[in-house]
Coordinates of C-alpha atoms in Angstrom, one line a residue:
M660 CA 122.2 134.5 86.8
L661 CA 122.4 134.8 90.6
F662 CA 119.3 132.8 91.0
H663 CA 120.8 129.9 89.0
K664 CA 123.8 129.9 91.3
N665 CA 121.4 129.7 94.3
I666 CA 119.6 126.7 92.7
N667 CA 122.8 125.0 91.8
A668 CA 124.1 125.3 95.4
L669 CA 120.9 123.7 96.6
R670 CA 121.2 120.9 94.1
A671 CA 124.8 120.3 95.3
L672 CA 123.6 120.1 98.9
A673 CA 120.8 117.7 97.8
V674 CA 123.1 115.4 95.7
V675 CA 125.8 115.3 98.4
S676 CA 123.2 114.4 101.0
V677 CA 121.8 111.5 98.9
V678 CA 125.2 110.2 97.8
L679 CA 126.8 110.2 101.3
Y680 CA 123.6 108.6 102.7
H681 CA 123.7 105.8 100.2
F682 CA 127.3 105.1 100.9
K683 CA 126.5 105.0 104.6
I684 CA 128.8 107.9 105.6
P685 CA 128.3 108.8 109.3
G686 CA 126.2 111.9 109.9
F687 CA 124.0 111.5 106.8
S688 CA 121.5 108.9 108.1
A689 CA 118.7 111.1 106.9
G690 CA 120.4 112.0 103.6
F691 CA 117.4 110.5 101.7
L692 CA 115.8 113.9 102.2
G693 CA 118.0 115.3 99.5
V694 CA 115.4 113.9 97.1
D695 CA 112.8 116.2 98.8
V696 CA 115.1 119.1 98.2
F697 CA 115.3 118.2 94.5
F698 CA 111.5 118.0 94.3
V699 CA 111.0 121.5 95.7
I700 CA 113.6 122.9 93.3
S701 CA 111.9 121.1 90.4
G702 CA 108.5 122.5 91.4
Y703 CA 109.8 126.0 91.5
L704 CA 111.4 125.8 88.1
M705 CA 108.5 124.1 86.4
T706 CA 106.0 126.7 87.8
R707 CA 108.3 129.5 86.7
I708 CA 108.5 128.1 83.2
I709 CA 104.7 127.4 82.9
V710 CA 103.3 130.5 84.5
S711 CA 105.7 132.9 82.8
G712 CA 104.9 131.3 79.4
L713 CA 101.1 131.4 80.1
H714 CA 101.4 135.1 81.2
K715 CA 103.2 136.0 77.9
Q716 CA 100.9 133.7 75.9
Q717 CA 103.9 131.9 74.7
F718 CA 103.6 128.6 76.6
S719 CA 103.8 125.4 74.4
L720 CA 102.9 122.1 76.0
I721 CA 104.8 120.2 73.3
G722 CA 107.8 122.4 73.8
F723 CA 107.6 121.9 77.6
Y724 CA 107.5 118.1 77.2
A725 CA 110.3 118.2 74.7
A726 CA 112.5 120.2 77.0
R727 CA 111.9 117.8 79.9
A728 CA 112.6 114.8 77.6
R729 CA 115.9 116.5 76.5
R730 CA 116.8 117.1 80.1
I731 CA 116.1 113.6 81.5
I732 CA 116.2 111.0 78.8
P733 CA 119.7 111.1 77.1
A734 CA 121.7 110.8 80.3
L735 CA 119.4 108.1 81.7
L736 CA 119.5 106.2 78.5
G737 CA 123.3 106.4 78.6
L738 CA 123.3 104.9 82.0
C739 CA 120.9 102.1 81.0
I740 CA 123.0 101.2 78.0
A741 CA 126.2 101.2 80.1
L742 CA 124.6 99.0 82.7
A743 CA 123.3 96.6 80.1
V744 CA 126.8 96.1 78.7
F745 CA 128.2 95.7 82.1
G746 CA 125.5 93.2 83.1
Y747 CA 125.9 91.1 80.0
F748 CA 129.5 90.2 81.1
F749 CA 129.2 90.2 84.9
L750 CA 125.7 89.6 86.2
A751 CA 123.9 86.3 86.8
T752 CA 121.2 85.6 84.1
D753 CA 118.2 86.3 86.3
D754 CA 119.8 89.5 87.6
Y755 CA 120.6 90.6 84.1
R756 CA 117.0 90.1 83.0
E757 CA 115.8 92.0 86.0
L758 CA 118.2 94.8 85.1
L759 CA 116.7 95.0 81.6
R760 CA 113.2 94.9 83.0
T761 CA 113.9 97.8 85.4
S762 CA 115.6 99.8 82.6
K763 CA 112.4 99.5 80.6
Q764 CA 110.4 100.7 83.6
S765 CA 112.8 103.5 84.1
L766 CA 112.6 104.8 80.6
L767 CA 108.8 104.5 80.6
F768 CA 108.9 106.5 83.9
T769 CA 106.9 103.9 85.8
S770 CA 109.7 102.5 87.9
N771 CA 108.2 104.1 91.1
H772 CA 105.1 101.9 90.7
Y773 CA 107.2 98.9 89.9
F774 CA 109.3 99.3 93.1
A775 CA 106.3 100.2 95.3
R776 CA 104.9 96.7 94.6
D777 CA 108.3 95.1 95.5
G778 CA 108.8 96.3 99.0
S779 CA 110.6 98.9 101.1
Y780 CA 113.2 101.3 99.6
F781 CA 115.4 100.6 102.7
D782 CA 115.6 96.8 102.6
A783 CA 116.9 94.1 100.3
P784 CA 116.2 93.0 97.6
L785 CA 115.5 96.5 96.4
Q786 CA 118.8 97.6 97.7
E787 CA 120.4 95.3 95.1
N788 CA 118.5 96.8 92.2
W789 CA 120.8 98.7 89.9
L790 CA 118.1 101.3 88.9
L791 CA 116.2 101.7 92.2
H792 CA 117.1 105.4 92.3
T793 CA 115.1 106.1 89.1
W794 CA 111.9 106.0 91.1
S795 CA 112.4 109.7 91.8
L796 CA 112.7 110.5 88.1
S797 CA 109.5 108.6 87.4
V798 CA 107.7 110.7 90.1
E799 CA 109.1 113.9 88.5
W800 CA 108.1 112.9 85.0
Q801 CA 104.6 112.0 86.1
F802 CA 104.4 115.5 87.7
Y803 CA 105.7 117.0 84.4
L804 CA 102.9 115.3 82.4
I805 CA 100.0 116.4 84.7
Y806 CA 101.1 119.7 86.1
P807 CA 101.2 121.9 83.0
V808 CA 97.8 120.6 81.9
I809 CA 96.2 121.5 85.2
M810 CA 97.9 124.9 85.2
M811 CA 96.7 125.6 81.7
G812 CA 93.2 124.8 82.7
L813 CA 93.2 126.9 85.8
H814 CA 94.8 129.8 84.0
K815 CA 92.2 129.7 81.3
V816 CA 89.2 129.7 83.8
F817 CA 90.4 131.7 86.8
A818 CA 91.9 135.1 87.4
L819 CA 95.4 135.2 88.8
P820 CA 94.5 135.6 92.6
T821 CA 92.1 132.6 92.4
F822 CA 94.6 130.7 90.3
K823 CA 97.2 131.0 92.9
R824 CA 94.9 130.1 95.8
L825 CA 93.8 126.9 93.9
V826 CA 97.5 125.9 93.5
L827 CA 97.9 126.5 97.2
A828 CA 94.9 124.4 97.9
L829 CA 96.3 121.5 95.8
G830 CA 99.5 121.6 97.7
V831 CA 97.8 121.7 101.1
G832 CA 95.5 118.8 100.0
S833 CA 98.5 116.7 98.9
L834 CA 100.3 117.5 102.2
V835 CA 97.3 116.4 104.3
F836 CA 96.8 113.3 102.3
S837 CA 100.5 112.5 102.7
A838 CA 100.4 113.0 106.4
L839 CA 97.4 110.8 106.8
Y840 CA 98.2 108.1 104.3
T841 CA 101.9 107.6 105.0
P842 CA 101.7 106.0 108.5
G843 CA 99.6 103.2 107.3
H844 CA 101.1 102.7 103.8
P845 CA 104.8 103.7 104.1
V846 CA 106.0 102.0 101.0
A847 CA 103.4 103.3 98.6
S848 CA 103.7 106.8 100.2
F849 CA 107.5 106.8 99.7
F850 CA 107.3 106.0 96.0
L851 CA 104.1 107.5 94.5
L852 CA 103.2 110.9 93.2
P853 CA 100.1 111.8 95.2
T854 CA 102.1 111.8 98.5
R855 CA 105.0 113.6 96.9
A856 CA 103.2 116.3 94.8
W857 CA 103.0 118.8 97.7
E858 CA 106.8 119.0 97.8
M859 CA 106.9 120.2 94.2
L860 CA 103.9 122.4 94.7
A861 CA 105.7 124.0 97.7
G862 CA 108.4 125.0 95.2
G863 CA 105.8 126.4 92.9
L864 CA 104.3 128.5 95.6
V865 CA 107.7 130.2 96.0
F866 CA 107.3 131.6 92.5
L867 CA 103.6 132.4 92.8
Y868 CA 104.1 134.2 96.2
P869 CA 107.5 136.0 95.9
L870 CA 109.0 137.9 98.8
A871 CA 110.8 141.2 98.5
L872 CA 113.6 140.9 101.0
S873 CA 116.4 143.3 102.0
P874 CA 119.9 141.9 101.8
R875 CA 119.9 141.5 105.5
A876 CA 116.5 139.7 105.6
A877 CA 117.6 137.5 102.6
A878 CA 120.7 136.5 104.5
L879 CA 118.7 135.6 107.6
C880 CA 116.1 133.7 105.5
E881 CA 118.8 131.7 103.7
G882 CA 120.6 131.0 107.0
L883 CA 117.4 129.7 108.6
G884 CA 116.6 127.6 105.6
L885 CA 120.0 126.0 105.5
A886 CA 119.8 125.4 109.3
L887 CA 116.5 123.6 108.8
I888 CA 118.0 121.3 106.1
A889 CA 121.1 120.7 108.1
G890 CA 119.1 120.1 111.3
A891 CA 116.9 117.6 109.5
L892 CA 120.0 115.8 108.1
A893 CA 121.5 115.5 111.6
L894 CA 118.5 115.0 113.8
L895 CA 115.7 113.3 111.9
P896 CA 115.5 109.6 112.8
H897 CA 116.7 107.2 110.1
D898 CA 113.5 105.1 110.4
A899 CA 111.1 108.1 110.1
T900 CA 108.0 107.3 108.0
W901 CA 108.5 109.4 104.9
P902 CA 107.3 111.7 103.4
G903 CA 104.8 112.4 106.2
Y904 CA 104.7 115.7 108.2
L905 CA 108.4 115.4 109.1
A906 CA 109.3 116.1 105.5
L907 CA 108.0 119.7 106.1
V908 CA 111.3 120.5 107.8
P909 CA 113.6 120.1 104.7
V910 CA 110.9 121.3 102.4
I911 CA 110.4 124.5 104.4
G912 CA 114.2 124.9 104.6
T913 CA 114.5 124.6 100.8
V914 CA 111.6 127.1 100.3
L915 CA 113.3 129.6 102.5
V916 CA 116.6 129.3 100.7
I917 CA 115.0 129.8 97.3
H918 CA 112.9 132.7 98.6
A919 CA 116.0 134.4 100.0
N920 CA 117.9 134.4 96.6
A921 CA 120.8 135.8 98.6
N922 CA 124.1 136.9 97.2
S923 CA 125.9 134.7 99.7
L924 CA 129.0 132.5 99.9
F925 CA 126.7 129.6 99.6
A926 CA 125.3 130.8 96.3
R927 CA 128.7 131.8 94.9
N928 CA 130.7 128.8 96.0
R929 CA 132.4 127.3 92.9
A930 CA 132.6 123.8 94.2
L931 CA 128.9 123.8 94.9
A932 CA 128.2 125.3 91.5
F933 CA 130.1 122.5 89.9
L934 CA 128.3 119.8 91.9
G935 CA 125.0 121.4 91.3
K936 CA 125.5 121.7 87.6
T937 CA 126.5 118.0 87.4
S938 CA 124.1 116.8 90.1
Y939 CA 121.7 114.9 87.8
S940 CA 124.4 112.8 86.3
I941 CA 126.1 112.3 89.6
Y942 CA 122.8 111.1 91.0
L943 CA 122.4 108.7 88.1
W944 CA 125.8 107.1 88.4
H945 CA 126.3 106.9 92.1
W946 CA 123.7 104.3 92.9
P947 CA 125.0 101.5 90.6
L948 CA 128.4 102.0 92.4
V949 CA 126.5 101.6 95.8
V950 CA 125.0 98.4 94.5
L951 CA 128.3 97.1 93.3
L952 CA 130.0 97.7 96.7
Y953 CA 126.9 96.3 98.5
T954 CA 126.8 93.1 96.5
C955 CA 130.6 92.6 96.8
G956 CA 130.5 93.1 100.6
L957 CA 132.6 96.3 100.3
L958 CA 130.1 98.9 101.5
H959 CA 131.9 99.2 104.9
D960 CA 135.4 99.3 103.4
W961 CA 136.3 103.0 103.7
R962 CA 138.9 102.8 100.9
A963 CA 136.3 101.3 98.5
V964 CA 133.7 103.8 99.5
T965 CA 136.1 106.7 99.1
C966 CA 137.0 105.6 95.6
A967 CA 133.3 105.0 94.7
V968 CA 132.3 108.5 95.9
L969 CA 135.0 110.1 93.8
L970 CA 134.2 107.9 90.9
S971 CA 130.5 109.0 91.2
V972 CA 131.6 112.6 90.7
A973 CA 133.9 111.7 87.9
L974 CA 131.3 109.7 86.0
G975 CA 128.7 112.4 86.6
A976 CA 131.1 115.0 85.2
A977 CA 131.8 112.9 82.2
S978 CA 128.0 112.2 81.6
Y979 CA 127.4 115.9 81.9
G980 CA 130.1 116.9 79.4
L981 CA 129.5 114.1 76.9
I982 CA 125.7 113.8 77.0
E983 CA 123.8 116.5 78.9
S984 CA 125.7 119.6 77.6
R985 CA 125.4 118.3 74.0
T986 CA 121.7 117.8 74.1
R987 CA 120.7 121.3 75.3
A988 CA 120.2 123.0 71.9
L989 CA 116.5 122.5 71.1
K990 CA 115.4 124.5 68.1
R991 CA 112.5 122.4 67.0
P992 CA 110.3 121.2 70.0
V993 CA 108.2 118.7 68.1
L994 CA 111.3 117.1 66.4
G995 CA 113.1 117.1 69.8
L996 CA 110.3 115.4 71.6
V997 CA 110.0 112.8 68.9
R998 CA 113.8 112.3 68.9
Y999 CA 114.3 111.9 72.7
A1000 CA 111.1 109.9 73.3
G1001 CA 111.9 107.7 70.3
M1002 CA 115.4 107.0 71.7
G1003 CA 113.8 105.9 75.0
L1004 CA 111.2 103.7 73.3
V1005 CA 113.8 102.1 71.0
W1006 CA 115.7 101.1 74.1
V1007 CA 112.6 99.8 75.8
A1008 CA 111.8 97.6 72.9
T1009 CA 115.5 96.5 72.7
A1010 CA 115.7 95.7 76.4
G1011 CA 112.4 93.7 76.2
A1012 CA 113.6 91.7 73.2
V1013 CA 117.0 90.9 74.8
A1014 CA 115.4 89.9 78.1
S1015 CA 113.0 87.6 76.2
A1016 CA 115.8 86.1 74.1
I1017 CA 118.0 85.4 77.1
K1018 CA 115.1 83.8 78.9
H1019 CA 114.6 81.2 76.1
N1020 CA 118.2 81.0 75.1
P1021 CA 120.5 81.4 78.1
Q1022 CA 123.5 80.4 76.0
L1023 CA 123.4 83.9 74.5
R1024 CA 125.1 85.2 77.6
W1025 CA 128.8 85.8 77.6
T1026 CA 129.2 83.5 80.6
Q1027 CA 126.8 80.7 81.9
D1028 CA 125.5 80.6 85.4
D1029 CA 126.9 77.9 87.6
G1030 CA 125.2 76.5 90.6
K1031 CA 122.1 78.8 90.4
P1032 CA 120.0 78.3 93.6
E1033 CA 116.5 77.1 93.4
Y1034 CA 114.0 78.2 96.0
E1035 CA 111.7 75.2 95.9
S1036 CA 113.2 72.2 97.6
K1037 CA 114.0 68.9 95.7
L1038 CA 114.5 67.0 98.9
Y1039 CA 110.9 66.0 99.4
A1040 CA 107.6 65.9 97.6
Q1041 CA 105.2 68.8 98.3
H1042 CA 101.8 70.0 97.3
C1043 CA 100.9 73.7 98.0
D1044 CA 97.8 75.8 97.7
T1045 CA 97.9 79.6 97.9
N1046 CA 94.8 81.5 99.1
A1047 CA 93.6 85.0 98.1
Y1048 CA 95.8 86.8 100.6
G1049 CA 99.0 85.1 99.7
A1050 CA 99.3 82.5 102.3
S1051 CA 100.3 78.9 101.5
Q1052 CA 99.2 75.6 102.9
C1053 CA 101.6 72.8 101.9
V1054 CA 101.5 69.1 102.5
L1055 CA 105.2 68.1 102.7
G1056 CA 106.3 64.6 102.1
T1057 CA 104.0 61.5 102.1
G1058 CA 102.2 59.6 104.8
D1059 CA 100.5 60.7 108.0
I1060 CA 100.9 64.3 109.3
S1061 CA 103.4 64.0 112.1
A1062 CA 104.5 67.6 112.3
L1063 CA 103.1 71.1 111.8
L1064 CA 105.0 74.1 110.6
L1065 CA 103.8 77.7 111.1
G1066 CA 105.4 81.0 110.3
D1067 CA 106.5 83.4 107.6
S1068 CA 108.5 82.5 104.5
H1069 CA 111.1 80.9 106.7
A1070 CA 108.6 78.1 107.5
Q1071 CA 108.8 77.3 103.8
S1072 CA 112.5 77.8 103.2
T1073 CA 113.7 75.8 106.3
A1074 CA 111.1 73.1 106.0
A1075 CA 113.6 70.8 104.1
A1076 CA 115.8 70.6 107.2
L1077 CA 112.9 69.3 109.2
M1078 CA 111.8 66.9 106.5
L1079 CA 115.3 65.3 106.4
E1080 CA 114.4 63.9 109.9
N1081 CA 110.6 63.5 109.7
P1082 CA 109.5 59.9 109.0
G1083 CA 106.0 61.0 107.9
A1084 CA 104.4 64.0 106.3
A1085 CA 104.1 67.6 107.6
M1086 CA 101.6 70.3 107.2
G1087 CA 103.2 73.7 106.4
W1088 CA 101.4 77.0 106.9
A1089 CA 103.3 80.1 105.8
R1090 CA 102.6 83.7 104.9
A1091 CA 105.6 85.8 103.9
G1092 CA 106.2 88.8 106.1
C1093 CA 103.8 87.8 108.9
P1094 CA 104.7 87.5 112.6
T1095 CA 103.1 84.7 114.6
L1096 CA 101.5 86.9 117.2
I1097 CA 98.0 87.1 118.7
D1098 CA 97.9 90.9 118.9
F1099 CA 99.9 93.4 116.9
E1100 CA 99.9 96.2 114.4
M1101 CA 102.2 96.7 111.5
G1102 CA 103.7 99.7 109.6
D1103 CA 101.9 98.7 106.4
K1104 CA 98.2 98.3 107.0
D1105 CA 97.6 96.2 103.9
V1106 CA 100.2 93.7 105.1
E1107 CA 98.7 93.8 108.6
Q1108 CA 95.3 93.0 107.3
H1109 CA 96.5 89.9 105.4
C1110 CA 98.7 88.7 108.3
K1111 CA 95.9 89.0 110.9
A1112 CA 93.6 87.0 108.6
F1113 CA 96.2 84.4 108.1
N1114 CA 96.9 84.1 111.9
A1115 CA 93.3 84.0 112.8
D1116 CA 92.6 81.2 110.4
K1117 CA 95.6 79.1 111.5
F1118 CA 95.1 79.7 115.3
A1119 CA 91.5 78.5 114.9
K1120 CA 92.7 75.4 113.0
L1121 CA 95.3 74.6 115.7
A1122 CA 92.6 74.9 118.4
T1123 CA 90.6 72.1 116.9
D1124 CA 92.7 70.2 114.3
Y1125 CA 95.7 67.9 114.6
P1126 CA 95.6 67.5 118.4
G1127 CA 98.9 66.4 119.9
V1128 CA 100.9 66.8 116.7
P1129 CA 104.0 68.8 117.4
L1130 CA 104.1 72.4 116.1
F1131 CA 107.3 74.1 114.9
L1132 CA 107.3 77.9 114.8
F1133 CA 109.5 79.7 112.3
S1134 CA 110.2 83.4 112.0
R1135 CA 112.5 86.0 110.4
A1136 CA 112.1 87.8 113.7
A1137 CA 114.4 90.8 113.0
L1138 CA 112.2 91.9 110.2
Y1139 CA 109.5 92.7 112.8
T1140 CA 111.5 93.7 115.8
D1141 CA 114.7 95.4 114.5
Q1142 CA 113.8 99.1 114.9
R1143 CA 116.8 100.1 112.8
R1144 CA 114.9 99.0 109.8
H1145 CA 112.5 101.3 107.9
S1146 CA 109.8 98.8 107.0
G1147 CA 106.1 98.3 106.7
Y1148 CA 106.8 95.0 108.4
S1149 CA 107.8 96.5 111.7
V1150 CA 105.3 95.6 114.5
Y1151 CA 104.0 97.9 117.2
F1152 CA 101.2 97.7 119.8
N1153 CA 98.2 99.7 121.0
G1154 CA 98.5 102.2 118.1
D1155 CA 101.8 103.5 119.4
K1156 CA 103.9 103.3 116.3
H1157 CA 106.8 105.3 117.9
Q1158 CA 107.0 103.1 121.1
S1159 CA 110.6 102.0 121.5
G1160 CA 113.2 100.9 124.0
P1161 CA 112.3 98.9 127.1
A1162 CA 108.5 99.6 126.8
F1163 CA 108.3 98.1 123.3
E1164 CA 110.6 95.2 124.2
R1165 CA 108.5 94.3 127.3
R1166 CA 105.3 94.4 125.2
F1167 CA 106.8 92.3 122.4
I1168 CA 108.1 89.6 124.8
Q1169 CA 104.7 89.6 126.6
T1170 CA 102.7 89.2 123.4
Y1171 CA 105.0 86.6 122.0
T1172 CA 104.9 84.5 125.2
Q1173 CA 101.1 84.7 125.3
T1174 CA 101.0 83.5 121.7
V1175 CA 103.3 80.5 122.4
C1176 CA 101.4 79.5 125.5
M1177 CA 98.1 79.6 123.7
L1178 CA 99.5 77.3 120.9
A1179 CA 101.0 75.0 123.5
R1180 CA 97.7 74.1 125.2
N1181 CA 97.0 71.0 123.2
R1182 CA 100.3 70.0 121.6
P1183 CA 104.1 70.1 122.0
V1184 CA 105.5 73.4 120.6
Y1185 CA 109.1 74.0 119.4
I1186 CA 110.4 77.4 118.6
V1187 CA 113.0 77.5 115.8
K1188 CA 115.5 80.4 116.4
P1189 CA 115.9 82.7 113.4
V1190 CA 118.2 81.6 110.6
P1191 CA 121.2 84.0 110.3
E1192 CA 120.9 86.7 107.6
M1193 CA 123.6 87.5 105.2
P1194 CA 124.6 91.1 104.4
F1195 CA 123.5 90.7 100.7
S1196 CA 122.1 88.1 98.3
V1197 CA 124.6 85.2 98.4
Y1198 CA 124.4 84.0 94.8
K1199 CA 124.5 87.5 93.4
G1200 CA 127.5 88.3 95.5
L1201 CA 129.4 85.1 94.7
T1202 CA 128.8 85.6 91.0
L1203 CA 129.8 89.2 90.8
Q1204 CA 132.8 88.8 93.0
H1205 CA 134.1 85.9 90.9
R1206 CA 133.3 87.4 87.4
L1207 CA 134.3 91.0 88.2
L1208 CA 137.0 90.8 90.9
G1209 CA 138.3 87.2 90.4
M1210 CA 137.5 86.4 94.0
N1211 CA 136.5 82.9 95.1
S1212 CA 136.2 83.3 98.8
D1213 CA 133.1 82.2 100.7
I1214 CA 130.6 84.7 102.2
L1215 CA 130.7 84.8 106.0
T1216 CA 129.3 87.1 108.6
P1217 CA 130.2 87.3 112.3
V1218 CA 127.8 85.5 114.7
S1219 CA 128.0 88.6 116.8
E1220 CA 126.0 90.4 114.1
Y1221 CA 123.4 87.7 114.2
Q1222 CA 123.1 88.0 118.0
A1223 CA 122.9 91.8 117.9
R1224 CA 120.2 91.8 115.1
N1225 CA 118.1 89.2 116.9
R1226 CA 118.7 90.2 120.5
L1227 CA 115.1 90.9 121.3
A1228 CA 113.8 87.9 119.4
L1229 CA 116.2 85.6 121.2
E1230 CA 115.1 87.0 124.6
A1231 CA 111.5 86.5 123.7
I1232 CA 112.1 82.9 122.6
E1233 CA 113.9 82.0 125.8
T1234 CA 111.2 83.6 127.9
A1235 CA 108.3 82.0 126.0
A1236 CA 110.0 78.6 126.1
E1237 CA 110.5 78.7 129.8
R1238 CA 107.0 79.9 130.7
C1239 CA 105.1 77.8 128.1
H1240 CA 107.2 74.6 128.5
A1241 CA 108.1 74.8 124.8
G1242 CA 111.3 73.4 123.2
I1243 CA 113.9 75.4 121.4
V1244 CA 115.6 74.4 118.1
D1245 CA 118.7 76.4 117.4
P1246 CA 120.3 76.4 113.9
V1247 CA 123.2 78.6 114.8
P1248 CA 125.6 75.9 115.9
Y1249 CA 125.1 74.2 112.5
L1250 CA 125.4 77.4 110.3
C1251 CA 127.9 79.4 112.3
P1252 CA 131.0 77.2 113.2
D1253 CA 134.0 79.1 114.6
G1254 CA 131.9 82.2 115.3
R1255 CA 131.2 82.9 111.6
C1256 CA 127.9 82.3 109.9
M1257 CA 128.2 80.7 106.4
G1258 CA 126.4 82.2 103.4
S1259 CA 128.3 79.8 101.2
K1260 CA 130.5 76.7 101.7
D1261 CA 133.2 75.8 99.3
G1262 CA 131.8 78.3 96.8
R1263 CA 128.4 76.8 96.9
P1264 CA 125.6 79.1 98.1
L1265 CA 123.5 78.0 101.1
Y1266 CA 120.9 80.8 100.6
F1267 CA 118.5 81.7 97.8
D1268 CA 118.9 85.4 98.6
D1269 CA 120.2 86.9 101.8
N1270 CA 118.0 85.1 104.3
H1271 CA 116.2 82.1 102.8
L1272 CA 118.0 78.7 102.9
I1273 CA 118.0 76.4 99.9
D1274 CA 118.6 72.7 99.9
A1275 CA 122.4 73.0 100.4
G1276 CA 121.8 75.2 103.4
N1277 CA 119.1 72.9 104.8
E1278 CA 121.5 69.9 104.4
Q1279 CA 123.8 71.8 106.8
L1280 CA 121.1 71.5 109.4
K1281 CA 120.9 67.7 109.2
G1282 CA 120.2 66.4 112.7
L1283 CA 118.8 69.7 114.0
F1284 CA 115.2 68.5 114.3
K1285 CA 115.9 64.9 115.1
Q1286 CA 115.5 65.1 118.8
A1287 CA 112.4 67.2 118.7
L1288 CA 110.7 65.0 116.2
H1289 CA 111.5 61.8 118.1
S1290 CA 111.1 62.9 121.7
S1291 CA 107.7 64.7 121.5
T1292 CA 105.8 62.9 124.2
G1293 CA 102.2 62.3 123.4
S1294 CA 102.6 63.3 119.8
T1295 CA 100.1 61.9 117.4
A1296 CA 100.3 61.3 113.6
V1297 CA 97.1 62.3 111.8
R1298 CA 95.9 61.3 108.4

């Protein structure tokens, strides 16, 4: 019984860390490591169940799967159904269909792969996904499927000492792979099992290599473990690549606490016991409340956050009492597995059918969408080709090519503002998530490879083609330079991923200036300052605020936040413009009157999401490009 108190106290510590991190409570900027604590605990418990059963020749693979299904599926299914009902009344149609899609992925336990393809855990739009947190359940379920089969095979072939050494070797191998793979592939590493398995195997090794500790030694072991976890929470950088070697700190801390099995105040604390017992349901319910506050612009309102934290605990307790505790009795493993797996599959089929029906019959929704933004502009004709690495080449408008656009996705989304003033056609070159730099490295090596190929191709074209035609450079610069972000899109130089502060800033300004000067050798160059970013997706926020809260206010953000986020980019632009004799095009006066940047105007969204302008937003920029287009000396139109 004592051990279960110890485990529940650790679970409480883990869920508190994760919940307070997601609600952005100061002091918990590394609270995401609570998931790592959960993984270690899970590895310990699964190894104990499997190895003990094998030793007694009583282990049933079907029974194991049934017990895991009973533990995970009912509460998760309850959450998915509740969100589906909520979304039917309050979410925009596309968001509701996305919710149904992700609920399917969650109950198929493949959501980690789904999210790994979609971007970084720490950035929008994933931050607006109501079931993002189910990625960790998918990792665990995949571990549950594979681990007992491996253990059964090893146990059948090898004696116990060799068996234990092989499990140790698997853990070390996964750790080494994680440490080597994570720096170049941070998104995949965060979400996928191969780079997470070592954390669960670390827990398994606690059972395979138990320690006989005196009460004094156990207390010291537990204290050291808790200190490591607390130190990691307080000191680990929020932008650490994860789960690389730094994840060893909380993992070792958790291992020490489990090893200690101490009869301590920590293990016996009733509040921790309650939070640990209900931790799974609290974890399930807290994230949708985070998304709700985030989308309504309330995540920095301490009153709203306090209520949401307390509501997370209350909903978790209700889910535990009404669902978890009632599905514990499992007398027939095969029947139980069929029952719980069947429940999940029925919902998967139902969610798929509803999503398809709504796609073809939007009138089935309780409320109809009004003013849904479209990403593709209707203000001008365009023809685009996309190559193998995701870059687009678009002929915008008709007539001779009188302007060139180069950059990331903002070169596409802001093109309409330029075309409002351009008398001819324009050639647009864009690759989402790519900085226009001659020399750089990125956190995600796959993205880096595509971006370097895109830049090399376009720089070569600009050296020979369209001589004298003015070039406009667009960029969502903060995506690459804001070191507060945890993103595979962050840039660095000379292999020094951890370079920061003045050294990084000097190198970025130098590299950006060299790039602009190179491009300005045979044509006028105009640098378009970054478009202001909103704190959340504008249309989602407007829709939810209106339908749920009855609010009709516009979405605004202080221009000071724009300036802080883009400080380095703005300095680099000013420096490059001066040294390379380039022009500057500044959208801020048009989008940020009275010191506040507009996400919407008169209830009408100006953005497709949180950073890409749509036609309504581009119309706000009318006149922005007029002077640049009509005053480029020596510019030439090319057929």
